């Protein structure tokens, strides 16, 4: 009898690129997506030595969770990996099973082995490959390793089944196999296969068997079936390999895995990354991808002389904004707002042809992409239908609501010559439609640049605002939740415009940042906040919002020092609120400035926590004193489960990292009770107090301090 060749683990290896600890979960996702059968990825140190592993199944499930993609995609894999990977020499042979059996006890969901040569990463040996060879080389042969091989097969997380060909019976079905198939091993093993597979509840398997038999050996096939034990629909991936044991009947081995969850996880990640979860429409990033693709296709049309294809030449974009959405949303509440947006999305879809693409770019902004030689005319007729359809009343919980839509159109190549210009000019046309009374559509026209002039006017006014003393600092109280006392204020900027009246910061801060005015304005509010702080009791702190632009410009630290010393305010009374955007550009100056402020004794708060993409990751990068949990989470309280889950997770994390937490946007007693119960340290919101130019009035006002008892 010829001895089977001693297979080395390296012969079974896959060689995906390993990850470094600092690579992101997004990097891991791309590797897994490129290699559908890869069970794990090794994580290596700077010298290439394995220090951990990311196992496919668990990883995909983590990323597919409700907040998984947003929370993890940009986090370093070092935070997600399992340390202590199972490492073996790539030269080791399958006869070296002793090592495997030792380790087996503590590797529950073994996906594979990380291979090393001279201590350095050299590949991955998938467990499924391992089982296949163990069965072929060892299992049915009375070797010294037989007992170990049997134990391995029994404990393998993959299904392993051995069958005689031509309808002969099962010889073996391991534990995982019985679980995956939902059939007791005794029901199959030792039974004539026809009888076994035709039994009640296992008919799907007979069909699968037919599929497997028809496929060439060693090719993978997938099929779904209803699991007899509970009727659940499961998706399996199988490979069937022939097994020749001299002196025995010809057999084959099926090695399979239940990939139901993994497949769902994949679909969900795809969905989270590219689709808006509220309406199910493509999101901004997918829209941009499609726009780029359409322009590329449009470009190749005329150049290659093929002018008549569906993609030849023109691409039109409709930028759509829902009129009056904000006021409806504010007056009827967010749940009603969500329902409206879903209804808007479905009306939008109803006017489109199959080849057009609708997307939700964010908030109440939608967009449509139209391609083809007639794209400009098609876009105009679609715009007409959209404005008509969205002006029809919506009925919402017994109420009738009138909205409407304004639409701006830009057509490539006439109105814009690249994707950025298409987006910009559709937006400009939209502004014109809104300015002309809403409920209508306008196509971009170079003259519309005039509107850009109106913005310049605002810009000029803003440049004068400081010199004319039109800026005001208003103050909103912060309530300590354990003793229900006001312990500080947040300074919020207001602009008293000579003709427009009081302008809220949401209408001018972004502009001020764009044109650099935020630097002197930021200096002004720091100075003003400290001046007012000097008039308040010593134990009252003052928080000031500092924009990313200020952090990127040298001089912030000296401004702070000046404001503090001029008003004799100790540094610990000043709190600086920053948003993720400050940390996002990762400049050494930003971190240096944060550190210098901290060394001064100024306290630092991470603002609007949870609205960004990688909030958690930023907490790792800089030690903040406080987290301000964004208003969007408080809004859902007291009822919304996901808000509760997030807030309690954040407070637990903050506790662990020695930070305090402020719940923003507390508007009701119930919300105040809930954020207290969830472990927040402070509350802020209209219930406690609206921003006011006179902070002193909040102090010692028993109405506020006795909030709970009064109600
Ligand atoms: P923020 O830092 O998140 O400030 C809180 C905002 O939420 C304030 O709006 C406040 O009036 C509002 N708010 C507070 N409690 C409630 C509530 O219970 N319900 C609701 N619906 N809203 C509440 P405001 O004053 O319009 O400020 C908007 C944003 O403008 C601020 O958001 C901040 O990012 C920025 N901002 C304000 N002042 C300054 C400033 O001096 N410098 C810089 N760089 N940004 C500022
Ligand atoms: Ca703030
Ligand atoms: Ca905030």
XYZ file of C-alpha atoms and ligand atoms in Angstrom:
759
model
C 0.000 0.000 0.000
C 1.487 3.407 -0.873
C 1.669 5.595 2.225
C -0.161 8.893 1.768
C 2.361 11.680 1.357
C 2.897 13.554 4.616
C 1.143 16.828 3.903
C 2.750 19.949 5.381
C 0.468 22.694 6.667
C 2.067 25.076 4.160
C 0.604 22.937 1.321
C -2.878 23.849 2.536
C -2.149 27.498 3.180
C -3.824 30.648 1.932
C -1.645 33.739 1.987
C -3.754 36.852 2.538
C -1.934 40.010 3.600
C -1.782 40.115 7.416
C -2.978 43.204 9.275
C -1.098 45.535 11.604
C -2.671 46.525 14.898
C -3.170 50.046 13.590
C -5.022 48.959 10.429
C -8.740 49.548 10.663
C -11.680 47.196 10.780
C -12.532 48.650 7.357
C -9.230 47.221 6.052
C -10.120 43.818 7.503
C -13.535 43.998 5.868
C -11.980 44.603 2.455
C -9.715 41.564 2.833
C -12.617 39.334 3.874
C -14.717 40.626 0.994
C -11.955 39.801 -1.467
C -11.564 36.232 -0.150
C -14.945 34.676 0.550
C -13.458 31.459 1.920
C -10.911 33.082 4.211
C -11.776 32.083 7.812
C -9.437 34.472 9.608
C -6.820 37.170 9.222
C -3.643 37.280 11.252
C -2.561 40.475 12.991
C 1.224 40.904 13.143
C 3.644 43.255 14.902
C 6.246 45.450 13.193
C 8.525 42.459 12.695
C 5.791 40.345 11.153
C 5.251 38.109 14.178
C 1.632 37.061 14.791
C 0.103 38.750 17.816
C -3.564 38.185 17.199
C -6.263 37.155 14.811
C -9.611 38.320 13.523
C -12.049 35.520 12.983
C -14.428 36.007 10.045
C -17.730 34.997 11.510
C -17.577 36.998 14.730
C -16.071 39.957 12.930
C -18.848 40.177 10.364
C -21.479 39.837 13.061
C -19.868 42.651 15.067
C -19.799 44.941 12.058
C -23.352 44.145 11.074
C -24.809 45.023 14.464
C -27.059 48.026 14.668
C -24.185 50.445 15.206
C -21.414 48.067 14.233
C -20.352 49.688 11.035
C -20.410 53.217 12.354
C -18.656 52.277 15.561
C -16.020 49.877 14.309
C -15.226 50.606 10.666
C -12.527 53.142 11.470
C -11.300 51.614 14.692
C -7.939 49.904 14.728
C -8.204 46.131 14.443
C -5.994 45.918 17.514
C -9.155 46.639 19.504
C -11.167 43.872 17.870
C -8.654 41.084 17.548
C -8.372 37.998 19.707
C -4.879 37.912 21.181
C -3.101 34.565 21.418
C -3.752 33.142 17.952
C -3.141 29.446 17.324
C 0.224 29.493 15.607
C 2.009 26.524 13.989
C 5.145 26.110 11.936
C 4.308 26.063 8.257
C 6.661 23.106 7.842
C 4.761 21.033 10.387
C 3.088 18.011 8.892
C -0.377 16.725 9.539
C 1.268 13.924 11.481
C 2.084 16.577 14.012
C -1.398 16.351 15.345
C -0.354 16.106 18.946
C 0.102 19.869 19.015
C -3.314 20.348 17.551
C -5.081 18.095 20.002
C -3.496 19.881 22.932
C -4.769 23.219 21.842
C -8.146 21.917 20.819
C -9.684 22.241 24.251
C -9.569 26.019 24.218
C -10.339 26.831 20.601
C -14.095 26.656 20.437
C -14.834 28.189 17.060
C -11.612 27.272 15.335
C -11.500 28.871 11.928
C -7.925 28.004 11.171
C -4.284 28.127 12.123
C -1.830 30.990 11.625
C 1.346 29.667 10.012
C 4.819 30.986 10.723
C 8.244 30.381 9.287
C 11.143 31.347 11.580
C 8.623 33.082 13.792
C 7.299 35.282 10.976
C 3.830 35.149 9.480
C 3.646 33.026 6.362
C -0.049 32.263 5.830
C -3.317 30.868 7.123
C -4.334 27.227 7.128
C -8.153 27.113 7.088
C -9.650 24.550 9.415
C -11.845 23.185 6.631
C -8.712 22.300 4.639
C -7.258 20.726 7.714
C -10.285 18.499 8.272
C -10.386 17.498 4.655
C -6.809 16.271 4.746
C -7.055 14.716 8.144
C -9.988 12.676 6.934
C -8.343 11.734 3.657
C -4.915 10.944 5.076
C -5.742 9.565 8.430
C -9.204 8.963 9.618
C -10.099 5.719 7.988
C -6.684 4.277 8.300
C -5.542 2.538 11.420
C -2.683 4.833 12.197
C -1.243 5.872 15.517
C -3.090 9.117 15.111
C -6.466 7.684 14.552
C -7.869 8.515 17.927
C -6.691 12.082 17.668
C -8.053 12.442 14.161
C -11.417 11.157 15.274
C -11.474 13.545 18.184
C -10.638 16.400 15.851
C -13.371 15.506 13.409
C -15.889 15.184 16.181
C -14.975 18.629 17.544
C -14.593 20.388 14.232
C -16.863 23.407 13.808
C -17.317 22.360 10.167
C -19.705 19.669 9.090
C -17.845 16.505 8.082
C -19.754 13.624 6.502
C -18.438 10.492 4.815
C -20.703 8.696 2.337
C -20.496 5.761 -0.008
C -21.031 6.702 -3.644
C -24.032 5.535 -5.663
C -26.591 5.973 -2.987
C -24.732 3.963 -0.362
C -25.252 4.915 3.240
C -23.553 7.412 5.510
C -20.413 6.165 7.247
C -19.891 9.179 9.435
C -21.548 12.419 10.393
C -19.809 14.503 13.018
C -21.353 16.528 15.791
C -21.272 19.846 13.932
C -22.837 18.101 10.937
C -25.757 16.800 12.935
C -26.311 20.301 14.348
C -26.000 22.059 11.019
C -28.365 19.653 9.272
C -30.717 19.476 12.197
C -30.795 15.675 11.983
C -29.581 13.229 14.615
C -26.499 11.330 13.421
C -28.264 7.993 14.028
C -30.989 9.033 11.628
C -28.454 9.043 8.795
C -25.430 6.934 9.712
C -25.841 3.283 8.881
C -29.147 3.856 7.055
C -29.623 3.326 3.343
C -29.279 6.817 1.997
C -32.523 6.856 0.060
C -34.528 5.996 3.089
C -32.629 8.437 5.270
C -32.936 11.402 2.929
C -36.512 10.831 1.977
C -37.693 10.712 5.535
C -40.142 13.409 6.561
C -38.482 16.798 6.953
C -35.224 15.965 5.211
C -36.429 16.200 1.620
C -34.523 19.418 1.033
C -31.368 17.481 1.761
C -32.114 14.960 -0.960
C -32.289 17.844 -3.398
C -28.994 19.203 -2.063
C -27.475 15.796 -2.479
C -28.483 15.786 -6.126
C -26.843 19.196 -6.613
C -23.645 18.079 -4.961
C -23.478 14.946 -7.066
C -23.897 16.936 -10.241
C -21.083 19.381 -9.387
C -17.510 18.498 -10.322
C -15.605 17.218 -7.277
C -13.924 19.788 -5.029
C -15.951 22.711 -6.301
C -17.863 24.630 -3.692
C -21.603 24.856 -3.902
C -24.163 26.655 -1.815
C -27.748 25.777 -1.160
C -30.472 26.632 1.250
C -32.780 24.238 3.028
C -35.251 24.129 5.856
C -33.619 22.700 8.941
C -35.742 19.764 10.047
C -35.226 20.421 13.762
C -36.914 23.838 13.676
C -37.954 24.552 10.098
C -35.564 27.541 9.876
C -34.177 28.390 6.468
C -30.402 27.912 6.480
C -27.730 28.529 3.886
C -24.941 25.981 3.607
C -21.673 25.957 1.733
C -20.359 22.538 0.794
C -17.491 20.946 -0.958
C -17.495 17.263 -1.912
C -14.247 15.383 -2.427
C -13.741 11.767 -3.503
C -12.203 9.416 -0.957
C -10.426 6.259 -2.024
C -9.551 3.837 0.697
C -7.906 0.761 -0.769
C -9.989 -2.354 -0.195
C -13.122 -0.359 0.645
C -15.977 0.893 -1.512
C -15.531 4.295 -3.204
C -16.686 7.111 -0.961
C -16.779 10.847 -0.795
C -16.454 13.392 1.978
C -18.701 16.390 2.344
C -17.233 19.297 4.254
C -19.625 22.091 4.892
C -20.420 25.173 6.866
C -23.553 27.008 7.852
C -23.028 30.467 6.372
C -26.506 31.851 7.061
C -25.417 34.454 9.629
C -22.268 35.369 7.759
C -24.286 36.011 4.608
C -26.867 38.087 6.442
C -24.074 40.013 8.117
C -22.529 40.779 4.769
C -25.769 42.008 3.306
C -26.343 44.168 6.368
C -22.874 45.739 6.206
C -23.362 46.478 2.529
C -26.666 48.057 3.471
C -25.223 50.120 6.328
C -22.352 51.426 4.272
C -24.314 52.359 1.191
C -27.943 52.817 2.100
C -29.870 55.142 4.328
C -31.425 53.067 7.068
C -34.553 55.208 7.394
C -35.758 55.149 3.790
C -33.743 52.285 2.345
C -32.536 54.598 -0.423
C -28.867 54.763 -1.449
C -26.951 57.234 0.735
C -24.649 60.066 -0.257
C -21.605 57.871 -0.688
C -23.327 55.423 -3.028
C -24.887 58.326 -4.939
C -21.450 59.850 -5.430
C -20.086 56.487 -6.623
C -22.892 56.190 -9.158
C -22.445 59.767 -10.302
C -18.725 59.204 -10.859
C -19.509 55.973 -12.713
C -22.107 57.684 -14.895
C -19.696 60.476 -15.820
C -16.993 57.958 -16.685
C -19.448 56.074 -18.906
C -20.670 59.342 -20.420
C -17.106 60.328 -21.182
C -16.235 57.155 -23.000
C -19.373 57.469 -25.165
C -18.615 60.374 -27.514
C -14.892 59.646 -27.610
C -15.396 56.122 -28.825
C -17.850 57.338 -31.409
C -20.754 55.439 -29.871
C -23.217 58.286 -29.477
C -26.373 56.285 -29.350
C -25.895 54.050 -26.266
C -28.052 54.626 -23.228
C -25.109 56.183 -21.402
C -23.817 58.281 -24.218
C -23.134 61.839 -23.226
C -25.545 63.218 -20.747
C -25.970 62.807 -17.024
C -28.448 64.913 -15.068
C -28.667 65.389 -11.341
C -31.728 66.606 -9.475
C -31.055 68.085 -6.044
C -34.292 67.952 -4.052
C -35.137 69.699 -0.818
C -38.387 69.212 1.060
C -40.103 72.540 1.729
C -41.316 73.185 5.270
C -39.930 69.864 6.445
C -38.075 71.426 9.322
C -41.088 73.172 10.809
C -43.248 70.055 10.487
C -40.494 68.012 12.063
C -40.133 70.460 14.935
C -43.841 70.742 15.601
C -44.941 67.114 15.136
C -41.844 65.422 16.497
C -39.209 63.169 15.068
C -41.256 60.024 14.736
C -43.683 61.872 12.497
C -40.701 63.363 10.677
C -39.321 59.901 10.028
C -42.649 58.678 8.713
C -42.815 61.679 6.398
C -39.346 61.073 5.021
C -40.235 57.464 4.263
C -43.379 58.591 2.478
C -41.387 61.185 0.520
C -38.950 58.450 -0.514
C -41.719 56.218 -1.778
C -43.365 59.030 -3.740
C -39.990 59.831 -5.266
C -39.466 56.265 -6.342
C -42.902 56.151 -7.878
C -42.055 58.819 -10.459
C -38.753 57.280 -11.523
C -38.017 54.883 -14.323
C -36.184 51.686 -13.457
C -32.895 53.089 -14.730
C -32.997 56.283 -12.631
C -31.441 56.380 -9.192
C -32.936 58.114 -6.147
C -30.824 58.749 -3.046
C -31.139 60.430 0.339
C -28.170 62.686 0.823
C -29.013 63.508 4.427
C -31.689 65.298 6.459
C -34.448 66.280 4.065
C -32.126 66.408 1.055
C -32.761 63.924 -1.702
C -31.236 63.500 -5.158
C -31.986 61.740 -8.417
C -29.531 60.672 -11.094
C -30.695 60.403 -14.692
C -28.579 59.121 -17.576
C -28.920 58.886 -21.331
C -28.952 61.003 -24.461
C -32.245 62.599 -23.324
C -31.171 63.039 -19.718
C -31.865 66.794 -19.689
C -35.446 66.417 -20.878
C -36.085 63.382 -18.717
C -34.752 65.273 -15.695
C -37.132 68.164 -16.326
C -40.180 65.968 -16.634
C -39.178 64.032 -13.527
C -38.697 67.335 -11.678
C -42.188 68.450 -12.709
C -43.717 65.203 -11.450
C -41.770 65.384 -8.197
C -42.888 68.931 -7.401
C -46.507 67.969 -8.208
C -46.546 64.744 -6.267
C -44.852 66.140 -3.177
C -47.222 69.102 -3.024
C -50.124 66.708 -2.516
C -51.098 66.449 1.148
C -49.582 63.819 3.429
C -51.781 62.308 6.046
C -50.048 61.594 9.263
C -51.648 60.116 12.340
C -54.984 61.648 11.490
C -53.506 65.021 10.537
C -53.114 66.454 7.077
C -49.724 67.951 6.359
C -48.720 70.039 3.372
C -45.128 69.943 2.306
C -43.726 70.505 -1.167
C -40.393 70.175 -2.872
C -37.895 72.432 -4.579
C -35.639 70.936 -7.204
C -32.398 72.067 -8.826
C -31.084 70.430 -11.988
C -27.571 70.366 -13.383
C -26.693 68.486 -16.563
C -23.326 67.118 -17.581
C -21.620 68.181 -19.794
C -23.577 71.397 -20.494
C -23.769 72.815 -16.962
C -20.779 71.201 -15.327
C -17.709 69.307 -16.396
C -17.026 67.081 -13.404
C -18.857 65.381 -10.565
C -18.028 68.088 -8.040
C -19.442 70.762 -10.327
C -22.586 68.710 -11.012
C -23.262 68.488 -7.269
C -22.461 72.135 -6.676
C -24.457 73.505 -9.583
C -27.502 71.332 -8.873
C -27.329 72.806 -5.385
C -27.104 76.368 -6.730
C -30.116 75.725 -8.978
C -31.955 74.365 -5.936
C -31.212 77.545 -3.982
C -32.663 79.553 -6.836
C -35.821 77.416 -6.863
C -36.191 78.006 -3.125
C -35.538 81.707 -3.468
C -38.194 81.972 -6.173
C -40.856 80.708 -3.865
C -40.309 76.928 -3.477
C -42.404 74.134 -4.892
C -40.748 74.541 -8.293
C -37.688 73.301 -10.175
C -34.921 75.313 -11.802
C -32.149 74.239 -14.101
C -28.688 75.615 -13.434
C -27.774 78.753 -15.307
C -24.438 80.529 -14.982
C -26.314 83.708 -14.025
C -27.292 81.964 -10.827
C -23.863 82.669 -9.582
C -25.547 85.910 -8.575
C -26.985 84.042 -5.656
C -23.559 83.266 -4.597
C -23.314 87.047 -4.381
C -26.095 87.175 -1.839
C -24.057 84.902 0.301
C -21.153 87.272 -0.133
C -23.392 89.999 1.213
C -23.969 87.994 4.360
C -20.261 87.457 4.435
C -19.589 91.216 4.307
C -22.140 91.824 7.053
C -20.492 89.172 9.168
C -17.099 90.789 8.678
C -18.566 94.011 10.088
C -20.408 92.285 12.925
C -17.503 92.264 15.382
C -16.542 95.870 14.802
C -20.164 96.979 15.191
C -20.596 95.035 18.432
C -23.376 92.929 16.955
C -22.187 89.679 18.579
C -23.664 88.573 21.886
C -22.808 85.761 24.267
C -25.775 83.851 25.651
C -25.516 81.256 28.369
C -27.241 77.923 28.889
C -27.114 76.275 32.344
C -25.649 72.834 33.073
C -27.323 70.874 35.863
C -25.470 68.444 38.103
C -27.776 65.419 38.215
C -26.805 64.031 41.626
C -27.796 67.148 43.554
C -29.805 68.998 40.907
C -27.699 72.145 41.120
C -26.516 74.467 38.384
C -22.758 73.975 38.215
C -21.899 75.812 35.025
C -22.935 77.408 31.767
C -22.219 76.907 28.105
C -21.583 80.130 26.197
C -23.471 80.250 22.881
C -22.909 82.911 20.281
C -25.701 85.090 18.858
C -25.566 87.694 16.114
C -27.901 90.669 16.320
C -28.107 91.561 12.635
C -29.287 95.131 11.874
C -32.081 93.961 9.529
C -32.429 90.204 10.057
C -32.752 90.321 13.813
C -31.204 87.688 16.049
C -29.294 85.113 13.964
C -28.612 81.653 15.435
C -25.081 80.230 15.221
C -26.210 77.421 12.918
C -26.740 80.149 10.293
C -23.368 81.841 10.545
C -20.729 79.707 12.285
C -20.053 77.569 9.199
C -19.682 80.682 7.072
C -17.411 82.271 9.675
C -15.275 79.129 9.625
C -15.081 79.130 5.855
C -13.871 82.687 5.624
C -11.609 82.556 8.656
C -13.668 85.019 10.696
C -14.133 82.371 13.345
C -10.646 83.223 14.621
C -11.429 86.775 15.856
C -15.005 85.742 16.728
C -13.676 82.795 18.734
C -11.270 85.099 20.565
C -14.116 87.436 21.316
C -16.392 84.799 22.868
C -13.558 83.340 24.939
C -12.842 86.781 26.309
C -16.543 87.552 26.821
C -17.246 84.206 28.506
C -14.370 84.748 30.941
C -15.539 88.278 31.630
C -19.002 87.010 32.538
C -17.533 84.113 34.531
C -15.773 86.662 36.734
C -19.196 87.993 37.737
C -20.472 84.525 38.728
C -19.704 82.527 41.898
C -16.281 80.799 41.939
C -17.700 77.278 41.765
C -19.517 77.974 38.492
C -17.691 76.808 35.361
C -17.971 78.230 31.858
C -17.858 76.183 28.657
C -16.881 77.674 25.314
C -17.188 76.034 21.897
C -13.949 76.110 19.947
C -14.024 75.264 16.271
C -11.662 73.009 14.344
C -10.413 76.015 12.405
C -9.220 77.646 15.630
C -7.315 74.485 16.525
C -5.587 74.454 13.180
C -4.423 78.047 13.604
C -1.551 78.820 15.989
C -2.340 81.189 18.841
C -5.299 79.477 20.519
C -3.358 78.710 23.687
C -2.171 82.282 24.132
C -5.698 83.573 23.498
C -6.960 81.308 26.260
C -4.200 82.350 28.653
C -4.926 86.015 27.958
C -8.669 85.661 28.479
C -8.159 83.801 31.755
C -5.567 86.128 33.231
C -7.261 89.347 32.154
C -10.335 88.264 34.109
C -8.464 86.414 36.904
C -10.252 83.188 36.192
C -8.458 79.989 37.281
C -8.000 77.628 34.312
C -10.096 74.845 35.858
C -13.212 77.013 35.617
C -12.930 77.068 31.833
C -14.105 74.171 29.753
C -13.443 73.933 26.040
C -15.898 71.981 23.908
C -14.593 70.409 20.730
C -16.311 68.215 18.166
C -14.851 65.238 16.378
C -14.041 67.436 13.425
C -11.233 68.903 15.542
C -9.566 65.509 15.914
C -10.366 64.259 12.480
C -7.586 65.832 10.507
C -4.991 64.314 12.762
C -2.529 67.187 12.711
C 0.270 67.249 15.281
C -0.576 70.903 16.055
C -4.095 69.917 17.110
C -2.933 67.321 19.612
C -0.149 69.561 20.840
C -2.658 72.360 21.450
C -5.044 70.001 23.256
C -2.201 68.868 25.478
C -1.085 72.422 26.231
C -4.631 73.408 27.210
C -4.851 70.394 29.423
C -1.509 71.207 31.043
C -2.822 74.686 31.792
C -5.637 73.047 33.726
C -8.400 73.872 31.246
C -10.957 71.091 31.015
C -11.822 69.503 27.660
C -15.173 68.154 26.542
C -15.985 66.102 23.446
C -19.161 67.684 22.047
C -22.033 66.131 20.069
C -20.804 62.659 20.958
C -22.304 59.907 18.821
C -23.137 61.964 15.746
C -19.830 61.380 14.032
C -18.357 58.340 12.531
C -15.723 57.196 14.954
C -16.529 58.807 18.281
C -15.281 55.845 20.264
C -11.977 55.757 18.486
C -11.348 59.395 19.362
C -11.753 58.703 23.039
C -8.746 56.458 22.730
C -6.696 59.156 21.107
C -7.123 61.899 23.615
C -8.102 61.888 27.298
C -11.136 64.163 27.537
C -12.628 65.240 30.849
C -16.181 65.096 29.612
C -18.381 63.598 26.944
C -21.449 65.527 25.808
C -23.939 62.994 24.514
C -25.695 64.471 21.522
C -29.285 65.649 21.705
C -30.329 63.116 19.061
C -30.012 60.359 21.687
C -31.944 62.221 24.382
C -34.777 62.955 21.971
C -35.728 59.258 21.907
C -36.059 59.032 25.683
C -37.654 57.732 27.710
C -38.984 55.089 25.305
C -36.471 54.360 22.591
C -34.482 51.211 23.343
C -31.534 51.971 21.092
C -31.053 55.396 22.697
C -31.155 53.829 26.138
C -28.612 51.220 25.103
C -26.250 53.798 23.656
C -26.462 56.242 26.535
C -25.857 53.571 29.140
C -22.945 52.167 27.132
C -21.406 55.636 26.876
C -21.807 56.414 30.574
C -20.280 53.043 31.480
C -17.352 53.678 29.172
C -16.929 57.219 30.468
C -16.897 55.932 34.052
C -14.240 53.453 33.173
C -12.096 56.123 31.547
C -12.659 58.586 34.395
C -14.730 61.035 32.371
C -18.011 62.698 33.211
C -21.002 62.838 30.866
C -23.534 65.507 29.968
C -26.827 64.615 28.343
C -27.745 67.354 25.858
C -31.230 68.414 24.858
C -33.180 67.456 27.992
C -36.668 68.806 27.316
C -38.920 66.874 29.677
C -39.045 65.618 33.246
C -39.150 62.051 31.970
C -35.980 62.595 30.003
C -34.299 64.170 33.013
C -35.208 61.155 35.157
C -34.068 58.765 32.467
C -30.649 60.337 31.866
C -30.143 60.419 35.628
C -31.032 56.740 35.870
C -28.739 55.913 32.958
C -25.799 57.338 34.867
C -25.181 60.700 33.217
C -23.387 63.233 35.410
C -24.950 66.395 34.022
C -27.946 67.501 32.020
C -28.464 70.426 29.669
C -31.563 71.422 27.777
C -34.630 73.593 27.525
C -36.202 71.962 30.587
C -33.304 73.114 32.739
C -32.968 76.406 30.963
C -32.889 77.951 27.507
C -29.859 79.995 26.511
C -30.151 83.471 27.983
C -28.064 86.634 27.963
C -28.364 86.801 31.758
C -26.912 83.640 33.366
C -27.145 85.100 36.878
C -30.917 84.688 36.781
C -30.574 80.911 36.786
C -28.524 80.889 39.958
C -30.368 80.672 43.182
C -33.651 80.423 41.312
C -35.405 77.812 43.443
C -37.608 76.946 40.455
C -34.646 75.213 38.844
C -32.945 73.772 41.881
C -36.190 72.292 43.153
C -37.131 71.032 39.740
C -38.174 67.549 40.829
C -40.005 68.431 43.973
C -41.915 71.183 42.250
C -43.520 68.827 39.751
P -23.935 72.835 20.556
O -22.572 73.125 21.046
O -24.358 71.409 20.503
O -24.907 73.701 21.449
C -26.141 73.269 21.869
C -27.225 73.745 20.963
O -28.424 73.061 21.274
C -27.542 75.234 21.158
O -28.009 75.753 19.917
C -28.681 75.184 22.147
O -29.490 76.335 22.106
C -29.428 73.968 21.664
N -30.196 73.340 22.728
C -29.880 73.271 24.036
N -30.809 72.609 24.724
C -31.745 72.232 23.837
C -32.988 71.504 23.954
O -33.401 71.071 25.021
N -33.694 71.300 22.817
C -33.263 71.775 21.613
N -34.033 71.538 20.527
N -32.116 72.457 21.466
C -31.363 72.694 22.569
P -27.376 77.030 19.304
O -27.123 78.043 20.363
O -28.219 77.390 18.150
O -25.969 76.546 18.815
C -25.845 75.685 17.746
C -24.424 75.244 17.565
O -23.606 76.329 17.109
C -23.761 74.776 18.839
O -24.142 73.474 19.095
C -22.303 74.948 18.499
O -21.845 73.836 17.742
C -22.288 76.156 17.584
N -21.881 77.320 18.370
C -22.609 78.094 19.191
N -21.846 79.076 19.735
C -20.600 78.898 19.257
C -19.344 79.574 19.448
O -19.219 80.537 20.208
N -18.261 79.120 18.759
C -18.336 78.051 17.933
N -17.239 77.637 17.293
N -19.501 77.368 17.731
C -20.619 77.792 18.382
Ca -21.319 72.758 22.575
Ca -23.540 69.660 21.536
